Amino acid sequence: MEVNTNFEIRIRKSEVSRIDSLDFNNIPFGKVFSDHMFSADYYDGEWRDCEILPFSKISISPSMTALHYGQAIFEGMKAFKDMEGNPQLFRPEQNFTRFNNSAHRMAMPELPEEIFISAIKEIVSLDRDWIPSQPNCALYIRPFMFATDEFIGIKPSDNFKFMIFTCPVGIYYPKPVKILVSEQYVRAFPGGAGFAKAAGNYGATLLPIKEARTDGYDQILWMEGGKFKFIQESGTMNAFFMIDDVLITPELDGTILDGVTRNSVIQLMKDKGVTVEERPISIDEVVDAYHTRKLQDAFGTGTAVTIAHFESIGYKGEEIMLPHCHRFLSRNQVQ
Amino acid sequence: MEVNTNFEIRIRKSEVSRIDSLDFNNIPFGKVFSDHMFSADYYDGEWRDCEILPFSKISISPSMTALHYGQAIFEGMKAFKDMEGNPQLFRPEQNFTRFNNSAHRMAMPELPEEIFISAIKEIVSLDRDWIPSQPNCALYIRPFMFATDEFIGIKPSDNFKFMIFTCPVGIYYPKPVKILVSEQYVRAFPGGAGFAKAAGNYGATLLPIKEARTDGYDQILWMEGGKFKFIQESGTMNAFFMIDDVLITPELDGTILDGVTRNSVIQLMKDKGVTVEERPISIDEVVDAYHTRKLQDAFGTGTAVTIAHFESIGYKGEEIMLPHCHRFLSRNQVQ
């Protein structure tokens, strides 16, 4: 793996690897972290102090802006091993672009591509032994940035920290997911920051998710607010519906995430000759298709979940059971 | 100040006070912190380890839930000195109730009243020398809670930290503020978490505020999304309009903050015999009142800002200049 950077990255390796503590045949999602992390600080108008160091706790002020006002963004991406065992990143330039789009919306400084990409390559290369080879497993990469001003007035921070850590991950949803259409809560709205991977977009969804889980569902299908008619996305996933041999997914209207897996699925399906439509799709259209037996499949896409088929969609007391024909996609094809 | 608690608070005092470093005649807002802070941890389903210790940095995991998903809330309140120099809190029970309302919306554990109130009383008592006596100054108190799970799946955290620090503060807005009606960005929407003092509600407003400041305004007046007609609140403030001797403020519809200062102003004005209406108010109604010379005053209320009179309101290129009659309210009356 070639690393090319104009920013000098200081590397301080961990003395002892923790890799022996991981059972590669039983990898949990998101709670085991590889040996190293990357850190860079933004102050006096520039990114500085690029460093790879052992994964460890960090020291912050209790008055740090990110903790009080949620000025924080993140990305999610994956590394795999190729046939020769070399690390391969999946479309990192798309994550880079989205990261800076999120940064702009949250009044945070953009990151130079050299830092973002070379830091990821460097850390993945250093912790390459943590990349699992098992089916459906990968090394999940989490770049994130947060505001570090020690000040409690409400204004954009002047100081930021950018970090990356990685974790070997197994499958996110071990089986097809049960989805509930939200008719009470709303995730995002035009004029908001729904398209950004901003911390606050997720925190406000935790209660709705918790309540849905109490009712036996795995995730929420978010509707636009007001009339609760048009589908936005599902938690952690963009939503796709195969109706009458046409694959439909909500268009990027500013309220939903511009998913890298979403883009990839659209491209792959078009390459296979499938008609793909990015357009507003109402829950009524899905229900009608279900009743007229034209609803062939429904699934979510995301870096963490890859492709998660919907087992059912709960709406107004009715359960729309998906046929799981899986005619067009299997989990492995896109991964 | 009486402190009554069933939760034992361990107290570890700072060895040397930093109070001599503060110029009480020139107190900035929100960047000087008193000697001590309070900390409690929630784990295994209970609040534990209540402690007052010297204000200092804290150690967190880079994977901490609050940093990635904004599961974090806060409160803001003030302490003053009475004639005898004893600390007095302003309606802390209202902040307590709102804190737990925010906690519920963000899938966080509620805090027992004994901890919230007695921790505040204890820390204010300990750092009472930091309460300024100067006009328009106070000791600002910042209770906050954040999610501390070391896990990057998206689910409500199981572990949390509750902290309180205080800072002596001067005036937030040194002069009447220039307000811009937002016609592009939206802060909150029905079904969201706009009523909660959740971190994410603030982060997404920083870019709009930054852009407004570039255009010469101090703050934004948020409109409901969709038609951008009805007024919600201003940044850091609830909004009030005096039209034809009637004081009008948007009703609590779930999108705006249930302000303690708002409630106090409503009550004080009613006590003075003023008609107060909590109801939807459109920006058109304000503009019409301005043109017919019925708009007598407009101001924002909040713990940090107390009463901040609007100097002007920018809307569709027009500047609504407020008369500043200040007939009914002065900054000191409510403080």
XYZ file of C-alpha atoms in Angstrom:
670
model
C 0.000 0.000 0.000
C 1.541 3.255 -1.145
C 1.447 6.218 1.153
C 2.095 9.644 -0.246
C 1.836 12.688 1.911
C 3.107 16.202 2.258
C 1.991 16.258 5.855
C 4.472 14.557 8.050
C 2.808 11.939 10.216
C 4.684 11.198 13.391
C 4.306 7.534 14.285
C 4.501 6.235 17.832
C 3.865 2.490 17.773
C 2.256 0.550 20.576
C 4.760 -1.601 22.402
C 2.530 -4.631 22.629
C -0.281 -5.494 20.214
C -3.669 -6.376 21.681
C -4.556 -8.482 18.648
C -4.297 -11.789 20.495
C -7.312 -10.773 22.595
C -9.563 -10.858 19.505
C -11.376 -14.026 18.443
C -11.505 -13.536 14.657
C -14.241 -16.132 14.373
C -16.494 -14.204 16.703
C -16.032 -10.486 16.027
C -18.570 -8.174 17.649
C -19.566 -4.920 15.939
C -17.925 -1.724 17.059
C -16.451 -2.430 20.433
C -12.977 -3.836 19.731
C -10.456 -1.259 18.574
C -7.223 -1.862 16.712
C -3.846 -0.979 18.195
C -3.454 2.539 16.818
C -5.293 5.777 16.243
C -4.584 8.915 14.239
C -4.826 12.414 15.660
C -4.440 15.907 14.205
C -5.284 19.289 15.703
C -6.620 22.412 14.054
C -5.563 25.686 15.645
C -4.496 29.139 14.464
C -6.249 28.346 11.183
C -4.264 25.275 10.195
C -4.197 21.518 10.614
C -1.138 20.469 12.609
C 0.463 17.780 14.705
C -0.467 14.726 12.606
C 0.324 11.699 14.688
C -0.359 7.987 14.830
C -0.212 6.700 18.394
C -1.495 3.771 20.426
C -5.304 3.701 20.778
C -5.916 5.221 24.177
C -8.081 7.607 26.137
C -7.817 11.296 25.360
C -7.937 14.305 27.618
C -10.577 16.991 27.029
C -11.938 20.010 28.833
C -15.418 19.512 30.335
C -16.308 22.784 28.587
C -15.383 21.470 25.130
C -17.777 22.779 22.443
C -18.506 19.344 20.916
C -19.767 18.008 24.238
C -22.258 20.847 24.729
C -23.273 21.887 21.221
C -22.694 18.816 19.087
C -20.262 20.395 16.661
C -18.974 16.985 15.595
C -19.003 14.899 12.425
C -17.829 11.467 11.392
C -17.379 9.096 8.506
C -17.611 5.333 8.187
C -15.729 3.200 5.690
C -14.232 -0.238 5.394
C -10.977 -1.906 4.470
C -10.770 -5.453 3.141
C -7.940 -7.768 2.223
C -7.463 -8.670 -1.419
C -6.469 -12.130 -2.656
C -2.834 -11.443 -1.809
C -3.718 -10.210 1.666
C -3.083 -6.558 0.871
C -5.362 -3.898 2.385
C -7.937 -2.419 0.015
C -10.091 0.594 0.749
C -13.603 0.896 -0.672
C -13.971 4.219 -2.503
C -12.321 6.400 0.179
C -12.488 9.503 -2.018
C -16.292 9.450 -1.669
C -16.011 9.449 2.099
C -13.508 12.277 1.879
C -15.875 14.416 -0.183
C -18.782 13.711 2.142
C -16.657 14.434 5.200
C -15.892 17.911 3.944
C -19.539 18.468 2.964
C -20.473 17.595 6.546
C -17.711 19.863 7.849
C -19.015 22.797 5.839
C -22.602 22.331 7.086
C -21.394 22.198 10.677
C -19.172 25.294 10.355
C -16.024 23.206 10.728
C -12.789 23.510 8.761
C -12.367 21.270 5.756
C -9.622 18.698 5.848
C -6.976 18.500 3.089
C -7.336 15.324 1.037
C -3.672 14.491 1.739
C -4.313 14.241 5.456
C -7.581 12.329 5.185
C -6.456 9.750 2.665
C -2.850 9.300 3.742
C -3.779 9.061 7.424
C -6.266 6.307 6.591
C -3.797 4.452 4.398
C -1.080 4.745 7.015
C -3.167 3.539 9.914
C -4.730 0.698 7.936
C -1.311 -0.380 6.769
C 0.073 -0.278 10.291
C -2.842 -2.312 11.699
C -3.273 -4.558 8.646
C -3.193 -7.661 10.812
C -6.496 -6.490 12.302
C -8.284 -6.762 8.914
C -10.391 -9.911 9.123
C -10.513 -12.332 6.213
C -13.689 -14.041 7.388
C -16.814 -13.737 5.216
C -18.863 -10.598 5.864
C -16.079 -9.185 8.041
C -13.969 -6.093 7.468
C -11.924 -3.447 9.176
C -14.306 -0.592 9.923
C -12.625 2.821 9.734
C -13.988 5.732 11.727
C -12.647 9.183 10.851
C -14.221 11.924 12.977
C -13.771 15.569 13.871
C -14.969 17.495 16.890
C -14.842 21.048 18.201
C -12.471 21.623 21.104
C -12.905 25.264 22.145
C -13.106 25.610 25.911
C -15.962 28.087 25.815
C -19.690 27.862 26.462
C -20.995 30.727 24.400
C -22.731 29.481 21.257
C -20.480 30.139 18.296
C -18.444 28.020 15.868
C -15.333 26.690 17.545
C -11.873 27.906 16.501
C -10.136 24.665 17.510
C -10.807 21.126 16.335
C -9.467 17.634 16.601
C -9.537 15.106 13.757
C -9.070 11.474 14.669
C -9.285 8.050 13.073
C -9.544 4.694 14.752
C -10.390 1.328 13.275
C -12.185 -1.766 14.476
C -12.479 -5.224 13.003
C -16.199 -5.863 12.555
C -18.466 -8.749 11.843
C -21.973 -8.522 10.518
C -24.153 -5.618 11.742
C -27.552 -7.227 11.352
C -27.222 -11.015 11.578
C -30.615 -11.511 9.867
C -33.102 -9.541 7.747
C -34.444 -6.569 9.670
C -37.921 -5.654 10.818
C -38.651 -2.027 10.022
C -41.202 0.324 11.538
C -42.537 3.341 9.646
C -42.274 6.316 11.979
C -45.503 8.254 12.279
C -44.545 10.293 15.307
C -40.886 11.200 15.165
C -39.008 12.951 12.357
C -35.264 12.628 11.718
C -34.576 15.412 9.228
C -36.220 18.199 7.296
C -35.408 20.616 4.470
C -33.154 23.417 5.719
C -31.675 21.182 8.404
C -28.493 19.128 8.409
C -29.983 15.727 7.528
C -27.492 15.108 4.723
C -24.513 15.557 7.026
C -22.947 12.840 9.133
C -23.303 15.146 12.124
C -23.478 13.772 15.650
C -26.788 15.435 16.448
C -28.610 13.683 13.590
C -28.102 10.391 15.380
C -28.699 11.293 19.028
C -32.266 12.407 18.393
C -33.084 9.050 16.756
C -32.098 6.951 19.778
C -35.415 7.250 21.638
C -37.489 6.379 18.559
C -35.201 3.381 17.903
C -35.474 2.298 21.550
C -39.274 2.481 21.412
C -39.381 0.598 18.097
C -37.197 -2.151 19.583
C -39.563 -2.471 22.532
C -42.264 -3.191 19.945
C -40.147 -5.870 18.261
C -38.653 -3.865 15.388
C -34.978 -3.478 14.522
C -35.055 -0.096 12.888
C -37.150 2.881 11.845
C -38.107 3.931 8.346
C -38.065 7.712 8.507
C -40.713 9.751 6.737
C -40.597 13.409 5.811
C -42.289 15.477 8.518
C -45.666 17.084 8.165
C -47.629 14.504 6.236
C -45.432 11.491 7.032
C -45.938 10.238 3.469
C -42.602 10.281 1.695
C -39.791 7.946 2.639
C -36.427 9.413 3.621
C -34.111 6.684 4.888
C -33.833 4.049 7.549
C -31.603 4.264 10.589
C -27.974 3.691 9.471
C -29.209 2.854 5.949
C -30.494 4.290 2.707
C -33.709 2.574 1.613
C -34.365 0.729 -1.658
C -37.569 -0.793 -3.020
C -37.844 -3.154 -5.968
C -41.284 -2.655 -7.486
C -42.293 -4.281 -10.752
C -38.644 -4.822 -11.752
C -37.757 -1.179 -11.099
C -35.408 -0.295 -8.250
C -36.554 2.884 -6.510
C -34.707 4.886 -3.876
C -35.453 8.352 -2.468
C -33.576 11.140 -4.233
C -30.887 13.172 -2.489
C -33.009 16.130 -1.368
C -30.798 17.361 1.475
C -32.598 15.399 4.168
C -30.948 12.023 3.552
C -27.439 10.722 3.557
C -25.537 10.527 0.284
C -24.547 6.933 0.942
C -21.416 5.470 -0.630
C -23.023 2.021 -0.603
C -26.202 3.615 -2.012
C -24.220 5.081 -4.913
C -22.469 1.780 -5.480
C -25.711 -0.223 -5.516
C -27.290 2.212 -7.973
C -24.286 1.918 -10.274
C -24.032 -1.868 -10.015
C -27.719 -2.329 -10.697
C -27.634 -0.013 -13.684
C -24.643 -1.977 -14.969
C -26.769 -5.101 -14.703
C -29.455 -3.458 -16.852
C -31.911 -2.804 -14.045
C -33.929 0.396 -14.231
C -33.095 2.528 -11.207
C -35.161 5.544 -10.213
C -34.016 8.150 -7.687
C -37.203 9.982 -6.878
C -39.714 10.685 -4.123
C -41.391 7.458 -3.086
C -44.338 7.413 -0.706
C -45.111 4.699 1.798
C -48.518 4.417 0.078
C -46.766 3.425 -3.137
C -44.931 0.662 -1.275
C -48.132 -0.541 0.409
C -50.007 -0.528 -2.909
C -47.205 -2.471 -4.576
C -47.344 -4.977 -1.752
C -51.088 -5.511 -2.142
C -50.850 -5.848 -5.912
C -47.917 -8.274 -5.518
C -45.529 -5.957 -7.322
C -43.261 -5.371 -4.317
C -40.349 -7.710 -4.957
C -37.769 -6.630 -2.434
C -36.885 -3.912 0.025
C -33.526 -3.355 1.650
C -31.236 -0.862 3.278
C -27.666 -0.014 2.305
C -24.874 1.400 4.386
C -21.193 0.958 5.089
C -21.798 -0.702 8.439
C -24.721 -2.879 7.318
C -23.662 -3.405 3.661
C -27.032 -4.693 2.310
C -29.664 -5.408 4.941
C -32.817 -6.976 3.573
C -36.070 -5.914 5.167
C -38.002 -8.858 6.533
C -41.075 -6.735 7.111
C -42.262 -3.147 7.247
C -44.747 -2.178 9.968
C -47.152 0.580 8.969
C -50.396 1.578 10.643
C -50.712 -1.778 12.375
C -50.136 -3.780 9.180
C -47.023 -5.867 8.549
C -45.786 -5.784 4.965
C -43.940 -9.073 4.602
C -41.121 -8.986 2.101
C -40.708 -11.971 -0.208
C -36.918 -12.203 0.148
C -36.570 -13.194 -3.441
C -33.047 -11.744 -3.312
C -33.104 -12.090 -7.029
C -30.840 -9.191 -7.773
C -28.595 -8.781 -4.815
C -26.891 -10.850 -2.272
C -24.897 -9.530 0.642
C -21.613 -10.601 -0.897
C -22.034 -9.052 -4.290
C -21.623 -5.485 -3.140
C -19.298 -6.007 -0.283
C -27.298 27.728 51.949
C -28.792 24.482 53.196
C -27.717 21.276 51.547
C -29.789 18.179 52.010
C -28.903 15.005 50.246
C -29.212 11.276 50.506
C -26.446 10.890 47.986
C -23.090 11.297 49.556
C -20.977 13.813 47.692
C -17.272 13.290 48.117
C -15.487 16.627 48.138
C -11.917 17.088 47.056
C -11.029 20.758 47.272
C -8.546 22.497 45.030
C -5.398 23.355 46.870
C -5.026 26.824 45.445
C -7.889 28.991 44.175
C -7.560 30.575 40.726
C -9.901 33.404 41.684
C -7.170 36.034 41.772
C -6.722 35.604 38.013
C -10.236 37.003 37.375
C -10.846 40.705 36.896
C -14.367 41.042 38.313
C -14.811 44.362 36.555
C -14.173 42.802 33.194
C -15.752 39.353 33.134
C -15.964 37.669 29.741
C -18.829 35.285 28.960
C -18.239 31.576 29.266
C -14.493 31.109 29.242
C -13.429 31.479 32.878
C -14.329 28.530 35.077
C -14.589 28.452 38.858
C -12.363 26.296 41.015
C -14.520 23.175 41.237
C -16.690 20.849 39.214
C -19.167 18.122 40.071
C -19.098 14.652 38.528
C -21.326 11.570 38.799
C -21.352 8.399 36.733
C -24.260 6.238 35.640
C -23.491 2.540 35.213
C -25.217 -0.745 35.985
C -28.500 1.169 36.022
C -27.680 3.605 38.814
C -26.131 6.996 39.446
C -22.939 6.618 41.467
C -19.682 8.233 42.513
C -20.920 11.767 43.216
C -17.871 13.922 43.633
C -16.832 17.554 43.706
C -13.267 17.993 42.558
C -11.012 20.703 41.140
C -12.062 21.872 37.666
C -9.767 19.962 35.362
C -9.564 18.027 32.132
C -11.289 14.669 31.946
C -10.286 11.453 30.245
C -12.595 9.900 27.645
C -12.451 7.165 25.059
C -12.212 8.397 21.446
C -15.104 5.986 20.766
C -17.402 7.609 23.344
C -21.035 7.681 22.147
C -21.568 11.394 22.855
C -18.690 12.358 20.592
C -20.027 10.407 17.609
C -23.818 10.465 18.026
C -24.510 13.576 20.090
C -26.267 11.826 22.939
C -25.681 14.808 25.207
C -27.834 17.392 26.975
C -27.255 20.427 29.144
C -28.898 23.075 31.263
C -28.078 26.691 31.974
C -28.949 28.595 35.106
C -27.594 31.391 37.255
C -26.737 32.109 40.852
C -26.730 35.604 42.336
C -25.796 37.063 45.702
C -28.552 38.478 47.882
C -28.197 41.629 49.982
C -26.369 39.670 52.672
C -24.023 38.130 50.142
C -25.619 34.689 50.294
C -25.929 32.641 47.085
C -29.407 32.534 45.571
C -30.455 30.259 42.730
C -33.065 31.373 40.210
C -35.845 28.740 40.000
C -33.555 25.663 39.840
C -36.521 23.272 40.021
C -37.568 24.434 36.543
C -34.134 23.593 35.165
C -34.306 20.231 36.895
C -37.645 19.387 35.268
C -36.431 20.485 31.858
C -33.187 18.555 32.247
C -35.100 15.336 32.776
C -37.449 16.142 29.882
C -34.374 16.531 27.682
C -32.929 13.298 29.101
C -36.082 11.372 28.215
C -36.143 12.672 24.629
C -32.496 11.694 24.188
C -32.934 8.188 25.642
C -30.829 9.077 28.669
C -31.492 8.186 32.302
C -33.280 10.748 34.426
C -31.408 12.254 37.313
C -32.817 12.185 40.865
C -33.765 15.647 42.090
C -31.585 15.152 45.174
C -28.469 14.837 43.050
C -29.288 17.688 40.680
C -30.302 20.235 43.287
C -27.919 19.317 46.069
C -24.942 19.091 43.720
C -25.708 22.596 42.432
C -26.170 23.980 45.934
C -22.978 22.347 47.122
C -20.797 23.537 44.271
C -22.224 27.070 44.321
C -21.681 27.221 48.052
C -18.123 26.006 47.727
C -17.303 28.517 44.963
C -19.467 31.354 46.350
C -16.561 33.784 46.109
C -16.811 33.408 42.329
C -20.348 34.906 42.271
C -19.929 38.435 40.957
C -21.824 41.301 42.613
C -21.377 43.666 39.676
C -24.511 44.786 37.790
C -25.658 42.358 35.066
C -23.168 39.745 36.276
C -23.873 36.339 37.780
C -22.444 32.902 38.297
C -23.555 30.836 35.305
C -24.141 27.181 36.187
C -23.792 24.504 33.530
C -25.148 21.044 34.406
C -24.704 18.560 31.544
C -24.895 14.853 30.815
C -23.264 12.826 28.069
C -23.160 9.229 26.891
C -19.923 7.376 27.611
C -20.303 3.920 26.046
C -17.168 2.903 24.179
C -19.086 1.508 21.232
C -19.773 2.735 17.711
C -22.959 0.884 16.896
C -25.947 3.210 16.968
C -27.944 2.497 20.102
C -28.680 4.337 23.353
C -25.659 4.255 25.632
C -25.703 2.272 28.880
C -23.193 4.545 30.597
C -23.359 8.277 31.221
C -21.563 11.061 32.995
C -23.301 13.991 34.677
C -21.212 17.051 35.421
C -21.623 20.608 36.621
C -19.221 23.475 36.338
C -19.767 27.166 36.902
C -18.408 30.359 35.439
C -18.730 33.957 36.505
C -20.276 35.797 33.571
C -20.840 39.314 32.464
C -23.350 40.468 29.911
C -23.963 38.202 26.885
C -25.036 40.828 24.369
C -23.546 44.203 25.326
C -26.115 46.046 23.188
C -29.496 45.421 21.517
C -29.190 42.696 18.913
C -29.728 42.684 15.181
C -31.821 39.701 14.160
C -32.135 38.011 10.772
C -35.209 35.997 9.823
C -33.971 32.683 8.440
C -35.486 31.832 5.099
C -33.103 29.037 4.202
C -32.180 27.067 7.314
C -34.508 25.414 9.815
C -33.615 24.686 13.431
C -36.435 22.392 14.569
C -39.606 20.701 13.386
C -42.548 18.767 14.844
C -41.502 15.218 15.711
C -37.906 16.305 16.315
C -36.115 17.194 19.522
C -36.352 21.010 19.276
C -37.743 21.390 22.797
C -34.775 19.567 24.338
C -31.514 21.196 25.341
C -29.726 18.559 23.278
C -26.253 19.179 21.875
C -27.290 18.510 18.288
C -29.911 21.270 18.276
C -27.142 23.821 18.606
C -24.424 22.425 16.327
C -26.618 22.632 13.232
C -27.297 26.338 13.900
C -23.643 27.381 13.883
C -23.295 27.751 10.098
C -26.503 29.819 9.788
C -25.305 32.027 12.688
C -21.876 32.389 11.081
C -23.426 33.417 7.757
C -25.786 35.861 9.489
C -22.848 37.449 11.322
C -21.018 37.901 8.040
C -24.041 39.916 6.918
C -23.911 42.078 10.046
C -26.525 40.352 12.199
C -26.076 39.020 15.735
C -28.591 36.216 15.681
C -31.184 34.327 13.695
C -34.933 34.336 14.158
C -35.942 30.776 13.353
C -39.081 30.049 11.368
C -40.992 26.809 11.138
C -39.864 24.860 8.085
C -41.900 24.481 4.960
C -43.509 27.894 4.569
C -41.084 29.848 6.771
C -44.002 31.876 8.109
C -44.385 31.166 11.805
C -41.800 32.263 14.337
C -40.182 29.663 16.569
C -37.390 31.217 18.617
C -34.134 33.060 18.235
C -30.708 31.537 18.846
C -30.212 31.182 22.634
C -33.501 33.050 23.228
C -37.279 32.762 23.205
C -38.848 35.573 21.193
C -41.403 38.145 22.400
C -43.263 40.824 20.482
C -45.235 43.693 22.007
C -47.962 44.615 19.524
C -50.702 47.097 20.384
C -50.105 46.662 24.117
C -50.349 42.851 23.893
C -47.262 40.743 24.552
C -47.119 37.793 22.138
C -44.752 34.823 22.224
C -44.846 31.555 20.254
C -46.592 28.741 22.134
C -44.707 25.658 23.317
C -45.408 23.338 20.383
C -42.486 20.950 20.834
C -40.162 22.809 18.488
C -39.067 25.546 20.884
C -37.390 25.659 24.238
C -39.541 25.904 27.357
C -37.473 28.796 28.676
C -37.279 29.514 32.392
C -36.774 33.214 31.660
C -39.666 33.000 29.162
C -41.957 31.606 31.857
C -40.796 34.250 34.317
C -41.377 37.108 31.874
C -44.859 35.835 31.062
C -45.713 35.638 34.763
C -44.220 39.025 35.647
C -46.003 40.728 32.779
C -49.329 39.154 33.695
C -48.773 40.304 37.266
C -48.332 43.823 35.905
C -51.694 43.557 34.157
C -50.309 43.141 30.646
C -52.190 40.832 28.287
C -49.891 37.978 27.279
C -50.692 35.616 24.431
C -48.864 32.328 23.832
C -49.882 31.459 20.293
C -48.570 31.029 16.764
C -47.273 34.372 15.491
C -46.229 34.848 11.885
C -43.465 37.105 10.661
C -46.125 38.761 8.472
C -48.017 39.775 11.595
C -44.855 41.407 12.961
C -44.162 43.184 9.659
C -47.763 44.429 9.440
C -47.613 45.688 13.028
C -44.409 47.510 12.170
C -45.925 49.230 9.162
C -49.065 50.233 11.087
C -46.914 51.498 13.974
C -48.343 48.959 16.394
C -45.067 47.121 16.986
C -43.856 48.530 20.281
C -41.024 46.206 21.233
C -39.384 42.889 20.399
C -36.908 41.008 22.527
C -35.426 37.653 23.329
C -35.263 35.967 26.722
C -32.868 33.354 28.006
C -30.789 32.494 31.029
C -27.549 33.564 29.383
C -28.918 36.723 27.739
C -31.600 37.611 30.355
C -33.598 40.135 28.227
C -32.011 41.067 24.926
C -33.865 43.783 23.071
C -33.954 43.495 19.307
C -32.530 46.552 17.602
C -33.801 45.416 14.223
C -35.205 42.423 12.393
C -34.032 41.760 8.848
C -36.624 40.130 6.604
C -36.631 39.876 2.825
C -34.183 42.748 2.491
C -36.160 45.063 4.763
C -34.946 46.179 8.200
C -37.665 46.422 10.802
C -36.303 48.991 13.231
C -37.525 48.548 16.786
C -38.482 51.678 18.731
C -36.710 50.636 21.957
C -39.425 52.192 24.021
C -38.545 49.685 26.744
C -41.742 50.762 28.365
C -42.494 47.499 30.041
C -39.193 45.859 30.669
C -35.700 46.764 31.534
C -32.836 44.367 31.713
C -32.644 44.612 35.493
C -36.267 43.967 36.285
C -36.192 40.294 35.422
C -32.640 39.543 36.344
